[in-house]
Amino acid sequence: MAHIGDRLNDFAVRIGTVNGTGSASANSLLLQALFRMGLPVSGKNVFPSNIQGLPTWYEIRVNKDGYTARSPVFQLTVAMNPQSYARDIEEVESGGWVLYDSTKELDESLLRDDVTFLGIPLAQMCAERFRRARERTLMKNIGYVGALVALLDIEMDVVQGMIEEKFSAKKNLIESNFTAIRMGYDWAREQWECPLPIRVKRMDATKDRVMVTGNAATALGCVYAGATVGAWYPITPATSVMDGFKEWCRRFRVDPDTGKHRYCILQAEDELAAAGMVIGAGWAGARAFTPTAGPGISLMSEFIGLAYYAEVPSVFIDVQRTGPSTGMPTRTQQGDLMLVVYASHGDTRHIALFPANPKECFEFAVAAFDLAERFQTPVFMVSDLDIGMNDWMVPRLEWNDAYRPDRGKVLSAREIEEVKSFHRYLDVDGDAIPYRTLPGVHPKGAYFTRGSGHDKYGGYTEDSDAYVEVVDRIARKIQSAAEHMPAPEVHAVEGGARHGIVSIGGAHWAVLEARDTLLADGVPTDYLRVRGFPFGEAVREFLDAHDVIFVVEQNRDAQLRTLLAIETECPKSKLVSVRYYGGQPLSKEHVLDGIRPHVSRRKSAVAEAAIR
Amino acid sequence: MTYITKPVARHPKMRHNALGLEPRDYEGSMSTLCAGCGHDSVTAALVQAFFEMDVEPHRVVKLSGIGCSSKTPAYFVKEAHGFNAVHGRMPSIAAGANAANRDLLYVGISGDGDSLSIGLGQLCHAIRRNIDMLYLLENNGVYGLTKGQFSASADVGSVSKKGEVNRNGPIDPVSVALALGATFVARSFSGDKKQLVPILKAGLAHSGFAFVDIISPCVTFNDHEGSTKSYAHTRTHMYEVVETDFVPLRREITAEYGHGDVHAVTMHDGSVVHFRKVAEDYDPTDRGAALEHIADVRKRGEVPTGLLYLEETGEDMHGFENTVEGPLVELPYEDLCPGSGALAELQKEWW
Ligand SMILES: Cc1ncc(C[n+]2csc(CCOP(=O)(O)OP(=O)(O)O)c2C)c(N)n1
Ligand code: SF4
Ligand SMILES: [Mg+2]
């Protein structure tokens, strides 16, 4: 039988449960306990587009070296859902363990002889200990947490402490949770040799870290940026951005004297209206945003073109999910890259920011508003379901109290008074950015905003030259934003490598891990992660400096590679595409599978022939 | 802040309002619509209403969708910001702008294509939100700008200029507005300034969504025989449910209104609307009765006009959202950003 040796602080567990049975809080209890023990940890929620009844999974990876990308290999499976037993059992690594509810015998056909089955009669134990049906269901989850505490050597004090914190207001719940935890723990200690070779021991790797989802951090960024108007139409995986915004606003934005709101959240009738509201508010001078996903961006496209051409600051947050169409709404992807940067008909091109974790979600959300107002244009902040909805361990967020919003060129009443005449689209400073005025400020500042052809004075036009002059300036304006994007993150080996890797967004973490493996294999690589669009000089230089560039991304059609090819002079033949787009977060294995054939091919002609 | 541009060479005989402005101070650029287009008459009525209401021009915000009607914001109050948005989506621009700055006077201009087809959803939701604005639907039964296709307000049996007959039933905008809970519902005719101006003035004073459906004939595509939105047809079939007079707050209420069958409704700002009943049993504050009456008049083949319904609840979108009294755009950043201390404190909850 295959054997898994000592794997201290280095393993992955998958928990398969039924959606809507309360397993989510049990799973986050586990993740939180590991985090509090100072262990680098990541949790991925693999959930169905369903409210109750379908299989759902939670994956926890502990890694002493700090790798947090998804691991597709699990040493232990907690199988609590008979519907998914077959798959759950099949996917455990050989030599691993299956913890299952043995109240009902496992069907013989499911058994494997290369894994160890750990049966615990949770349903029966809960029936004996708890009276109410709901409690029995919920406490099964806490029961398997108890068993895992014993099996993985998690510190019981930490877990119990968290339960006490969580239910400090409901003492009777503390008691039942304690009962359930002990129930699982004691059974494990009596029946099996604990801990397993996969186990944990306290570390000190999470001291200055916090655990947060990207959407919560994005929402907080909107609050800190001073956004006052949020408009939205509910859609997975973006909904929790507005949930978060509402929560933070309730906490920070209620006038203490009057109880009135220093914000306005409008739940629109659809995404078209949400876009219109953001544009209306931005035009009137508020910082406004809308969180959505790909289907929403598709609907918003007409309005996005209006904001681009009429030069209205507006922030669009796209939490990407698997497309096309409705696609797989609860799976992740990077399928909207092309959509956002060229959204809408006619010649349009948009500023976009690509965070790789919740910390960057917070920072880029703030930057998005500054860029939108500075360049008077729609700005996209593009994250994805994995970043947005999963809990991530990130460095503590920081805030500089000296920050003041960059409102761009907005004329005050006094300034309007002083100018001889005001023309909305005139390039007064030669930097392609015109001045704008807000409604209600001064009669001399009035102008007519339109998405139809206009000249630099803001007047309606059908004249070719007058039209071209304005659209050319807008093109220059957007291009000039390139050097104001967050700089790409670059990792280079000493002396530089022949092979370069470029990736974007949440693909980052798998690439970092894969690079280390490649290096250990004798293949050094340099790496650049794109963080903004339009691409700046640093991206061009990186492409120039390498003979072969692996472009790693999570979509079928190599959208980042296409963008690099369109937007830079880099020959397409240098750009080797590495893709994974099945809807799970990217793993190191995906990256290695894509890169290895090419690096070994260069190593040996024989191998090359074999591949052809 | 108040800015009144100095009147240049005032005509001594010209009327001035309380701000010292003349009617022409409320005009805009030259109209490019067809000569005789009903929409131009609506613009003229609006200019008069703004003038008579002593509105500060730069405190007005003019919004529209796309269509001939939607072009008209360029033709009035040139000292106000205007926004010609996308087809049918002006209500969402209004919602956002109003959310940002509730202190301005919002006027939206739309057409029957803009409001009843592509933008019907947004109109409905603007009504539900009770956005504080005056919303005009310049209704000609056709898509003027795309050359005369039937709109959703065209009556069954209407004949287009090309001779096609409309078979799809019409959407009646005032019935829709009433059914959706609109707080101010009126209908008038571009050719009847006497009726239209007081309605517009009352609409400007209304706190909430003031919806005015205005039959506004398209001389180019819909002013022939067989059209039910033509000048001739509207004039002969107009049926005034109530006669409306609007008395702004600062004017004295004259004795003229003190007698007869008059129903006075006090607006949120204290000004008063007088309904002089034409129909015996008409109560302009009873939504059900209003709907019934409209249906009855329509059955007779007539077009009910006048201020059909008015309810001063005072609760608009900002009331529902419980936003602060002043404009959100004027809140200092210090009141919006919780700062580094709060961020550090908050993160203690993040495990
Ligand atoms: C998305 C979109 N579809 C179609 C059009 C073309 N279009 C312009 S105006 C119009 C109809 C306008 O009709 P209405 O609102 O009744 O205005 P009118 O010209 O009659 O005053 C249409 C269909 C457009 N501008 N945008
Ligand atoms: S086409 Fe009709 S609606 Fe348009 S401007 Fe001419 S008359 Fe008016
Ligand atoms: Mg029309």
Tab-separated table of C-alpha atoms in Angstrom, chain A residues 419-551:
chain	number	residue	atom	x	y	z
A	419	VAL	CA	-11.784	81.780	-16.754
A	420	LYS	CA	-12.743	83.811	-19.761
A	421	SER	CA	-14.877	81.075	-21.142
A	422	PHE	CA	-15.274	77.412	-20.304
A	423	HIS	CA	-15.159	74.660	-22.906
A	424	ARG	CA	-15.571	71.148	-21.662
A	425	TYR	CA	-13.351	69.245	-24.074
A	426	LEU	CA	-10.589	71.726	-24.750
A	427	ASP	CA	-7.058	70.454	-24.138
A	428	VAL	CA	-5.955	73.558	-22.266
A	429	ASP	CA	-2.852	72.069	-20.654
A	430	GLY	CA	-1.686	69.943	-23.576
A	431	ASP	CA	-1.906	66.759	-21.477
A	432	ALA	CA	-5.027	65.499	-23.238
A	433	ILE	CA	-7.092	65.941	-20.064
A	434	PRO	CA	-9.722	68.683	-20.267
A	435	TYR	CA	-11.325	70.523	-17.370
A	436	ARG	CA	-14.715	69.599	-16.079
A	437	THR	CA	-17.414	71.375	-14.129
A	438	LEU	CA	-20.159	70.006	-11.950
A	439	PRO	CA	-23.833	70.853	-12.280
A	440	GLY	CA	-25.197	73.537	-10.014
A	441	VAL	CA	-21.882	75.265	-9.387
A	442	HIS	CA	-21.813	78.205	-11.766
A	443	PRO	CA	-23.811	79.307	-14.836
A	444	LYS	CA	-20.629	79.879	-16.812
A	445	GLY	CA	-19.633	76.273	-16.220
A	446	ALA	CA	-22.738	74.854	-17.890
A	447	TYR	CA	-22.231	72.521	-20.832
A	448	PHE	CA	-24.144	69.857	-22.636
A	449	THR	CA	-22.937	66.301	-22.133
A	450	ARG	CA	-23.641	63.977	-24.996
A	451	GLY	CA	-22.639	60.659	-26.439
A	452	SER	CA	-23.224	61.974	-29.923
A	453	GLY	CA	-20.462	63.587	-31.985
A	454	HIS	CA	-19.037	66.638	-30.290
A	455	ASP	CA	-16.250	69.092	-30.929
A	456	LYS	CA	-13.672	70.255	-28.432
A	457	TYR	CA	-15.960	73.032	-27.283
A	458	GLY	CA	-18.619	70.509	-26.329
A	459	GLY	CA	-20.895	71.434	-29.212
A	460	TYR	CA	-22.716	68.862	-31.337
A	461	THR	CA	-20.816	68.080	-34.515
A	462	GLU	CA	-20.909	65.946	-37.604
A	463	ASP	CA	-17.732	67.520	-38.923
A	464	SER	CA	-14.971	64.969	-39.603
A	465	ASP	CA	-12.040	67.030	-38.397
A	466	ALA	CA	-13.780	68.270	-35.271
A	467	TYR	CA	-14.823	64.713	-34.433
A	468	VAL	CA	-11.376	63.240	-35.075
A	469	GLU	CA	-9.687	65.884	-32.979
A	470	VAL	CA	-11.691	64.860	-29.912
A	471	VAL	CA	-11.434	61.083	-30.288
A	472	ASP	CA	-7.690	61.353	-30.920
A	473	ARG	CA	-7.226	63.361	-27.768
A	474	ILE	CA	-9.181	60.777	-25.793
A	475	ALA	CA	-6.922	58.054	-27.198
A	476	ARG	CA	-3.866	60.029	-26.035
A	477	LYS	CA	-5.441	60.575	-22.666
A	478	ILE	CA	-6.031	56.880	-22.058
A	479	GLN	CA	-2.554	55.977	-23.279
A	480	SER	CA	-1.046	58.550	-20.931
A	481	ALA	CA	-2.567	56.616	-18.033
A	482	ALA	CA	-0.201	53.695	-18.694
A	483	GLU	CA	2.552	55.042	-16.482
A	484	HIS	CA	0.081	55.787	-13.692
A	485	MET	CA	-0.943	52.180	-13.325
A	486	PRO	CA	0.347	50.174	-10.371
A	487	ALA	CA	3.774	48.960	-11.521
A	488	PRO	CA	3.982	45.320	-12.519
A	489	GLU	CA	5.382	42.945	-9.925
A	490	VAL	CA	8.671	41.571	-11.241
A	491	HIS	CA	10.739	38.656	-9.931
A	492	ALA	CA	14.031	38.065	-11.703
A	493	VAL	CA	16.827	35.574	-11.156
A	494	GLU	CA	20.366	36.870	-10.902
A	495	GLY	CA	21.717	37.796	-14.270
A	496	GLY	CA	18.340	37.284	-15.876
A	497	ALA	CA	16.812	34.151	-17.361
A	498	ARG	CA	16.102	33.188	-20.961
A	499	HIS	CA	12.566	32.233	-20.080
A	500	GLY	CA	10.077	34.757	-18.914
A	501	ILE	CA	6.636	34.214	-17.425
A	502	VAL	CA	3.843	36.770	-17.532
A	503	SER	CA	0.615	36.348	-15.625
A	504	ILE	CA	-2.235	38.371	-14.218
A	505	GLY	CA	-4.515	38.558	-11.193
A	506	GLY	CA	-5.027	35.472	-9.076
A	507	ALA	CA	-2.934	33.281	-11.387
A	508	HIS	CA	0.011	34.797	-9.529
A	509	TRP	CA	0.166	32.381	-6.606
A	510	ALA	CA	0.379	29.233	-8.682
A	511	VAL	CA	3.046	30.850	-10.858
A	512	LEU	CA	5.189	31.754	-7.856
A	513	GLU	CA	5.076	28.178	-6.656
A	514	ALA	CA	5.726	26.735	-10.106
A	515	ARG	CA	8.761	29.007	-10.557
A	516	ASP	CA	10.373	27.544	-7.470
A	517	THR	CA	9.774	24.039	-8.744
A	518	LEU	CA	11.181	24.921	-12.160
A	519	LEU	CA	14.231	26.459	-10.531
A	520	ALA	CA	14.757	23.293	-8.505
A	521	ASP	CA	14.534	21.424	-11.811
A	522	GLY	CA	17.305	23.627	-13.226
A	523	VAL	CA	15.044	25.932	-15.200
A	524	PRO	CA	15.353	29.493	-13.897
A	525	THR	CA	12.665	31.927	-15.001
A	526	ASP	CA	12.010	35.631	-14.708
A	527	TYR	CA	8.482	36.657	-13.924
A	528	LEU	CA	6.247	39.657	-14.397
A	529	ARG	CA	2.718	40.074	-13.142
A	530	VAL	CA	0.670	42.653	-14.979
A	531	ARG	CA	-1.282	44.859	-12.588
A	532	GLY	CA	-2.780	47.478	-14.861
A	533	PHE	CA	-3.901	48.314	-18.375
A	534	PRO	CA	-2.790	50.069	-20.575
A	535	PHE	CA	0.545	48.304	-20.214
A	536	GLY	CA	3.483	50.512	-19.304
A	537	GLU	CA	7.100	50.524	-20.457
A	538	ALA	CA	8.084	47.940	-17.844
A	539	VAL	CA	5.912	45.342	-19.534
A	540	ARG	CA	7.419	46.093	-22.941
A	541	GLU	CA	10.958	45.893	-21.573
A	542	PHE	CA	10.274	42.559	-19.933
A	543	LEU	CA	8.894	41.107	-23.165
A	544	ASP	CA	11.903	42.443	-25.094
A	545	ALA	CA	14.352	40.987	-22.645
A	546	HIS	CA	13.246	37.366	-22.991
A	547	ASP	CA	13.414	34.879	-25.861
A	548	VAL	CA	10.409	32.906	-24.744
A	549	ILE	CA	7.614	34.214	-22.601
A	550	PHE	CA	5.047	31.919	-21.038
A	551	VAL	CA	1.767	33.736	-20.657
